[in-house]
Coordinates of C-alpha atoms and ligand atoms in Angstrom, one line a residue:
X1 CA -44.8 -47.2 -41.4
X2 CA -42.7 -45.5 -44.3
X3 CA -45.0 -42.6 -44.6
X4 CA -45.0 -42.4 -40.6
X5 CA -41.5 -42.6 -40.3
X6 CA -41.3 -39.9 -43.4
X7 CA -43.1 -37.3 -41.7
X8 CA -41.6 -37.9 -38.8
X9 CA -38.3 -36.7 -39.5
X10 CA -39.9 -33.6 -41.6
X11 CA -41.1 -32.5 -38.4
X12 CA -38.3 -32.8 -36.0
X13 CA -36.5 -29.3 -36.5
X14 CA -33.5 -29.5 -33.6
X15 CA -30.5 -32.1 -33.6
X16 CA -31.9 -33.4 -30.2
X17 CA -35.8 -34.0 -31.6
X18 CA -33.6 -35.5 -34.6
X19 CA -31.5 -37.9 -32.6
X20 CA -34.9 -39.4 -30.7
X21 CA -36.5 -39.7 -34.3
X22 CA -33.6 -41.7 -35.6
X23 CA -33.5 -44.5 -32.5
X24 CA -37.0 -44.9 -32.7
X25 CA -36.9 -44.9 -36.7
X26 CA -33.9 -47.6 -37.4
X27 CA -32.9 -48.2 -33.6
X28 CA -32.2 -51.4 -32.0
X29 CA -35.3 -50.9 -30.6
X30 CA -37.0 -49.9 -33.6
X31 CA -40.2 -51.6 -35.6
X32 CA -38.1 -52.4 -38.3
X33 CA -35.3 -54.2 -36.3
X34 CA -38.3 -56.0 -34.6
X35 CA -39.5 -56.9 -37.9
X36 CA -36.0 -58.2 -38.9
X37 CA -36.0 -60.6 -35.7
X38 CA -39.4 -61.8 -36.2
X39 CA -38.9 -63.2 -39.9
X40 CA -39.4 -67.0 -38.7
X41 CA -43.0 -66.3 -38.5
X42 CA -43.1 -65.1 -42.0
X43 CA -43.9 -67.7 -44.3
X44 CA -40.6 -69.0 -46.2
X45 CA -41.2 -68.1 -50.0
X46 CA -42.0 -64.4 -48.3
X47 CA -39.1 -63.8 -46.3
X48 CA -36.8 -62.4 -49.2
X49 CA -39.7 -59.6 -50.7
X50 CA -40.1 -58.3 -46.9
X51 CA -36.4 -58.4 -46.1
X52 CA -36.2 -56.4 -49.2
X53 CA -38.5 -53.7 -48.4
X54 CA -37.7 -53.5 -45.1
X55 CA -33.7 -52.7 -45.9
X56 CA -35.3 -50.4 -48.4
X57 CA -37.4 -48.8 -45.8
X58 CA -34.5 -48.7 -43.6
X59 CA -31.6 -46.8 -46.0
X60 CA -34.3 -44.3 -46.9
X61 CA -34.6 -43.5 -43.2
X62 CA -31.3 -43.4 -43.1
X63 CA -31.0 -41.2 -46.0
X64 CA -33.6 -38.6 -45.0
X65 CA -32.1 -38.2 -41.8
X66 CA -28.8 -37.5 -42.7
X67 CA -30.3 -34.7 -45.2
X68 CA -32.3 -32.9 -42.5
X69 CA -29.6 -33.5 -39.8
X70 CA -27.2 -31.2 -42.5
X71 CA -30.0 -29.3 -43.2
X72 CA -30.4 -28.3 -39.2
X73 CA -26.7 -27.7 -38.8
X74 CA -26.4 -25.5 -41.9
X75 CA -29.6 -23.4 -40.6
X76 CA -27.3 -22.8 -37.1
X77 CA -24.4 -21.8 -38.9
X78 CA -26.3 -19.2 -40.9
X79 CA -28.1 -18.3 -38.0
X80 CA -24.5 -18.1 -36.0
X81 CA -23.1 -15.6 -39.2
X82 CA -25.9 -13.1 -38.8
X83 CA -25.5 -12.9 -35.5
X84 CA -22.0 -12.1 -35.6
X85 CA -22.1 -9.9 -38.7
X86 CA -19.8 -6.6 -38.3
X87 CA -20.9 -3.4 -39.6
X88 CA -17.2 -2.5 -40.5
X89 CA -18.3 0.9 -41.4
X90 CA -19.8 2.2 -37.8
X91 CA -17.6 4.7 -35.7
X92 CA -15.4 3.3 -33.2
X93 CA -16.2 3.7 -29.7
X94 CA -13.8 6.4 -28.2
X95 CA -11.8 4.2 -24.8
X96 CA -12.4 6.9 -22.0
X97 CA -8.7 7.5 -20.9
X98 CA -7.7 8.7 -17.1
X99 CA -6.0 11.9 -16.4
X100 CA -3.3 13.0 -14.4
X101 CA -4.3 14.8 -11.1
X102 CA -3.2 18.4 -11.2
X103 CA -0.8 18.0 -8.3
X104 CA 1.0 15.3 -9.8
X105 CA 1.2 16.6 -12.8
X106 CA 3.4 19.7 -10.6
X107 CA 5.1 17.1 -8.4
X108 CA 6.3 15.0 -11.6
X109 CA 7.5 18.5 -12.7
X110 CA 9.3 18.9 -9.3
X111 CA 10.5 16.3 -8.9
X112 CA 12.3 15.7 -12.3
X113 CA 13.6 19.6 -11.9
X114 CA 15.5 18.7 -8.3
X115 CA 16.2 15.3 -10.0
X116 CA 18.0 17.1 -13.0
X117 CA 20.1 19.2 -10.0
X118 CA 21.4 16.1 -8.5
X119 CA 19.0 15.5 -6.0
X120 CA 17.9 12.5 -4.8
X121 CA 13.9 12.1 -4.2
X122 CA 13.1 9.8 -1.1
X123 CA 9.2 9.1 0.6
X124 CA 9.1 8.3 4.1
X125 CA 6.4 6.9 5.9
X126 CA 3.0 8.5 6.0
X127 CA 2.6 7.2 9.7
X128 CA 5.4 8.5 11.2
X129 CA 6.6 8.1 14.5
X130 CA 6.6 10.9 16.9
X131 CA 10.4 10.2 17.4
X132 CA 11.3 11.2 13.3
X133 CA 8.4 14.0 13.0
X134 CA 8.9 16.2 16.2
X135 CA 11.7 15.1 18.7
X136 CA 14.5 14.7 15.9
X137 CA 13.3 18.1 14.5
X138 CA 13.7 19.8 17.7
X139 CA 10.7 19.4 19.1
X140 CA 10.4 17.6 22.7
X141 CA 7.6 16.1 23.7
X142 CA 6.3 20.0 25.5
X143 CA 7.3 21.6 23.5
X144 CA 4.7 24.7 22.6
X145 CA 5.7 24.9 19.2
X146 CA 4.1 21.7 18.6
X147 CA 0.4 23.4 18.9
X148 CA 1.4 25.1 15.4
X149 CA 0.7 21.9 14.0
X150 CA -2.6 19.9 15.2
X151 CA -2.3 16.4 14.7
X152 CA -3.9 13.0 14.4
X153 CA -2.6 10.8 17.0
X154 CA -2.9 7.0 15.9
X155 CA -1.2 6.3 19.4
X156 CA 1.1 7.3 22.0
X157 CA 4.2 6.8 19.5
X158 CA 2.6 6.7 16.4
X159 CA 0.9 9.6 14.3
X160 CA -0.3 11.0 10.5
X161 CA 2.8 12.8 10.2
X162 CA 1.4 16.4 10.3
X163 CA 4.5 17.3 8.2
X164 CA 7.3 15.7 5.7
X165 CA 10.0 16.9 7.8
X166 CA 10.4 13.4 9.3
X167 CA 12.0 12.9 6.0
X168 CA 14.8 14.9 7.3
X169 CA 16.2 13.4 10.2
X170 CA 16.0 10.1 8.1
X171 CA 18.4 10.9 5.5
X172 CA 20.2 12.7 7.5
X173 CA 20.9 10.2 9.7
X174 CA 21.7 7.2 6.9
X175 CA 24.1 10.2 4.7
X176 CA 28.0 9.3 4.5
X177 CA 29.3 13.0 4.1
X178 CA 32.8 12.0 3.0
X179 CA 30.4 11.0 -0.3
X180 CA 29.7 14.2 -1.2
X181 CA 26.5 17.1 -0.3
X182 CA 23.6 15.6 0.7
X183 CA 20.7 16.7 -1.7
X184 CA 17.0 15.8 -0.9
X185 CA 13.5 16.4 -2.0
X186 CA 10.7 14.4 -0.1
X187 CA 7.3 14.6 -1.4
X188 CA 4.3 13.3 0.2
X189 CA 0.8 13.6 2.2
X190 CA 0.7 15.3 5.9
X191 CA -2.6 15.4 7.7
X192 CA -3.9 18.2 9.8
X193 CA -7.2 18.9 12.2
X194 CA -7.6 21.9 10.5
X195 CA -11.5 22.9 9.5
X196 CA -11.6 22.6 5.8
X197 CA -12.3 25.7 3.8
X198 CA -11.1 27.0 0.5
X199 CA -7.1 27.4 1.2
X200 CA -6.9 24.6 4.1
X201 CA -7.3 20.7 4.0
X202 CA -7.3 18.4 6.8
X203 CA -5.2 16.1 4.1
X204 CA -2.5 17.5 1.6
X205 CA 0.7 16.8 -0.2
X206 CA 3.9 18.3 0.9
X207 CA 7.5 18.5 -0.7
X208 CA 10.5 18.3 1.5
X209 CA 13.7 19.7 0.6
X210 CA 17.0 19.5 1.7
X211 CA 20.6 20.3 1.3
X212 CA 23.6 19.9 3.9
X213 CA 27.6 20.9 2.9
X214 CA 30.3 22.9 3.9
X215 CA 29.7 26.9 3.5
X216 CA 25.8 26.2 2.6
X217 CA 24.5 29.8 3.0
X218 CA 21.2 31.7 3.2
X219 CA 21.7 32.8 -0.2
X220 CA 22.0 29.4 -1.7
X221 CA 18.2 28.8 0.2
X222 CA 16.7 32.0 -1.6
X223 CA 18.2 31.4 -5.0
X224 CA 17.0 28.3 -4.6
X225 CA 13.6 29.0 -3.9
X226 CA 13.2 31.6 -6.1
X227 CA 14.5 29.5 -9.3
X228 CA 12.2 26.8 -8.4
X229 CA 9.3 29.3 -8.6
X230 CA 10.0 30.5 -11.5
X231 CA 10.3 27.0 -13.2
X232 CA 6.7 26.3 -11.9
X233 CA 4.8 29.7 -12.4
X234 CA 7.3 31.7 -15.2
X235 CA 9.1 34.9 -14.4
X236 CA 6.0 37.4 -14.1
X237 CA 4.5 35.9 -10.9
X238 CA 5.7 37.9 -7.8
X239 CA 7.6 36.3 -4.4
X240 CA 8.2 37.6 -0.9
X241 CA 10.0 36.0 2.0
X242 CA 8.5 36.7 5.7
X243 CA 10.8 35.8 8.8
X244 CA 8.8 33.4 10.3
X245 CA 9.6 30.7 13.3
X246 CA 10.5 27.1 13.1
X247 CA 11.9 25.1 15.5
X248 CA 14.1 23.1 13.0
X249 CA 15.3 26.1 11.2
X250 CA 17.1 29.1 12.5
X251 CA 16.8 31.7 11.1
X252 CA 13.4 30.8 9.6
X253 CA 11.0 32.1 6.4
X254 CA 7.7 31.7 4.8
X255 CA 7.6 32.6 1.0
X256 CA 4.4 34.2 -0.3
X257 CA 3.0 34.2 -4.4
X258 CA 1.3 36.6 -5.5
X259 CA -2.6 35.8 -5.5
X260 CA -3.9 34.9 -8.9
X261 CA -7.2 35.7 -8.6
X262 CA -6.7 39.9 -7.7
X263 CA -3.6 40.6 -9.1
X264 CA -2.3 41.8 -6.0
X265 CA -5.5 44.0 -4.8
X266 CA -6.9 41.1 -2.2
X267 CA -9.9 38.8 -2.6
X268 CA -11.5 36.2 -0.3
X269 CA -8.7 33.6 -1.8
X270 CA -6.0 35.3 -0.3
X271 CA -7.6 36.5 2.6
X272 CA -7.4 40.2 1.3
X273 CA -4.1 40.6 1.7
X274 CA -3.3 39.9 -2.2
X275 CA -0.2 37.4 -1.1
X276 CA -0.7 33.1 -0.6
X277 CA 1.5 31.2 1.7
X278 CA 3.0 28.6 -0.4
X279 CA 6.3 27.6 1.8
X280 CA 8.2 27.3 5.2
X281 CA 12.0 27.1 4.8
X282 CA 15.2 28.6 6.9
X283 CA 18.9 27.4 8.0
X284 CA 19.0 23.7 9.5
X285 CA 19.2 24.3 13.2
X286 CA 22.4 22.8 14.6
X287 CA 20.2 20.6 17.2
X288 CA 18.8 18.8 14.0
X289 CA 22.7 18.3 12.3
X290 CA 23.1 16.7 16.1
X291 CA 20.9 14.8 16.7
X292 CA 21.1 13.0 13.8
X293 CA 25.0 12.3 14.4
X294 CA 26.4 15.3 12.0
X295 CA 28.9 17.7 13.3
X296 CA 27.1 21.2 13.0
X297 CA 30.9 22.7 13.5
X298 CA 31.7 21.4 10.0
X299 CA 28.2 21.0 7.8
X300 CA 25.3 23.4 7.6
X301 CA 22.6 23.6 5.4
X302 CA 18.9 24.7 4.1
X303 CA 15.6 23.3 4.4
X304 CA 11.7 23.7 2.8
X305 CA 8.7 22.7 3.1
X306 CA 6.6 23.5 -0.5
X307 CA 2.7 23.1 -0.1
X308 CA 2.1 21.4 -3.2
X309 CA -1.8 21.9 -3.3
X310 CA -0.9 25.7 -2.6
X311 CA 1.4 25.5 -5.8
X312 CA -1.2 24.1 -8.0
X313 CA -4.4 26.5 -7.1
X314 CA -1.7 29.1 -8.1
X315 CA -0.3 27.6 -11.3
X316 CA -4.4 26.6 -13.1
X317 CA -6.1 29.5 -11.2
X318 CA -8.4 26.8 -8.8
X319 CA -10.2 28.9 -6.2
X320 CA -10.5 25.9 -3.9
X321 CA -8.3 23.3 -2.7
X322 CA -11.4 20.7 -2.0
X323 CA -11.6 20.3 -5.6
X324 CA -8.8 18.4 -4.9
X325 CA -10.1 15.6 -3.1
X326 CA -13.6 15.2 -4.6
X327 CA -12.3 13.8 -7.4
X328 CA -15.4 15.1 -10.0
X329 CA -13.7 14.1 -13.3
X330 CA -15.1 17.3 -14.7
X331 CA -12.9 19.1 -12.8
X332 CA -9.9 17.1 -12.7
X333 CA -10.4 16.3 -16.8
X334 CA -9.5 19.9 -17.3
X335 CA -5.7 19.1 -16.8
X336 CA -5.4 16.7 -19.0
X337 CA -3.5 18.3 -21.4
X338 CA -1.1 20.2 -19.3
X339 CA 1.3 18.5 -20.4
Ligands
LIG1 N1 7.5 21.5 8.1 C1 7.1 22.9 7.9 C2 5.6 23.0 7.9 O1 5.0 22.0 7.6 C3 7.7 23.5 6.7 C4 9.2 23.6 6.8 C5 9.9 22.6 6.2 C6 9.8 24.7 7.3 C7 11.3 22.7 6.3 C8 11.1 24.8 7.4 C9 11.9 23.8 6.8 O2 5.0 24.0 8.1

């Protein structure tokens, strides 16, 4: 039984195998508890010598179990250590860090610039109600003017504002003039159905601006425009304003950039022509002062409309605004340190 029991316990290598050797070693159950119980059959003068051995038997059961049992657990924690051994001199892994999309990197810049001029920077509502987006800027509901702009229709009322200009009437509306100038920039996305090609997108980010005071004049709108070109491209890139038509601005301009691709002599990115279209702007049009409840005897002001995907093909040289949107990292990793 001893030499049994013995190699028993040599042989059980896990706690669990262990634990079973032990119960049916020096259990309740176990031969030599049975052996202990059964001592009235042994003859009297006996009874002492095999209670002897069999306590003997018993505590060095006991004492080989406990060895292997530490002998087990110490294996496990070695094996545990390997395991989790650090090789303290291996190079660390490099944490892939985002990047800041090229137009925001520009609209942060805008935004702080008009911020740092006392403008304040609002964001209307990218499904805009046809009341804000057209018939607040002067544009009834038949208006043919309202063809210049094709738009997504959510429902009778409701649309993808096809412009920011919504922003406009909004402010307008809310501004206590006896507080001072009203001063705005609203940046946001505007949705087209225009065919997608290099220069258009049927998605894009647009920057409203405007200013309402006494004795606001067209000069104010050109300096204006022009210093806030500057800021963004430097002083060697070249500006034109074009009369153009809008029904919320009277009179009304576009302002080209020179192309940076040609230098002026005309490539497929600017159509030939060696000029891009980067804004709409003019004079706020009295109806608009009306209808939002200013008196357009007393105020008068300026309005714009930046394309801000228009801004940043010019600033980094991109030669096609869906770059913009297909979000390759390779591409938009470039910009990463811009700033
Ligand atoms: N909303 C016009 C557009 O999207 C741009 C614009 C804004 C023109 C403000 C004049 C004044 O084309």
């Amino acid at each position: 039984l001893r030499e049994q029991g013995l190699s028993e316990i040599s042989q059980a290598k896990t706690e669990e195998k262990l634990n079973d050797v032990r119960v049916k070693l020096v259990g309740r159950k176990s031969e030599l508890t049975e052996i202990l119980h059964s001592m009235k059959e042994v003859e009297p003068e006996k009874r002492r010598e095999v209670g002897q051995n069999v306590n003997k038997v018993r505590d060095l059961f006991n004492q080989k179990l406990d060895d292997a049992k530490n002998e087990i657990v110490e294996k496990l924690v070695e094996e545990q250590l390997a395991k989790e051994q650090i090789d303290v001199t291996l190079p660390g892994r490099v944490t892939h860090l985002g990047v800041k999309h090229p137009i925001n990197i520009i609209l942060d810049d805008l935004e702080n610039y008009f911020i740092g001029m006392g403008y304040q920077v609002v964001q209307g509502p990218e499904i805009e109600t046809d009341h804000y987006c057209f018939e607040m800027m002067n544009l009834p509901k038949d208006h043919p003017a309202r063809d210049m702009q094709e738009t997504f229709y959510v429902d009778k009322e409701d649309l993808l504002r096809s412009q920011t200009s919504g922003d406009q009437a909004r402010v307008l509306e809310k501004h206590d003039f006896t507080k001072g100038p009203l001063k705005m920039v609203g940046p946001g996305k505007v949705y087209r159905r225009d065919d997608d090609d290099a220069t258009h997108s049927h998605q894009f980010m647009q920057m409203e601006g405007l200013v309402v005071d006494e004795n606001i004049t067209m000069g104010d709108l050109k300096g204006t425009l022009e210093l806030m070109t500057k800021h963004v491209f430097g002083q060697d890139r070249e500006t034109r304003l074009r009369p153009s038509y809008f029904p919320f601005t009277e009179p009304s301009v576009e302002m080209d950039v020179s192309c940076f691709n040609c230098d002026g002599k005309g490539c497929p990115i600017c159509k030939y022509t060696g000029w891009i279209e980067v804004l709409g702007a003019g004079m706020v049009h009295p109806n608009v002062l009306e209808n939002a409840g200013v008196d357009s005897n007393k105020y008068g002001g300026f309005a714009f409309g930046v394309g801000l995907d228009r801004f940043a093909i010019l600033k980094y040289g991109i030669d096609d605004i869906r770059d913009f949107y297909t979000n390759d990292v390779r591409f938009l990793e470039q910009f990463s340190r811009e700033e």
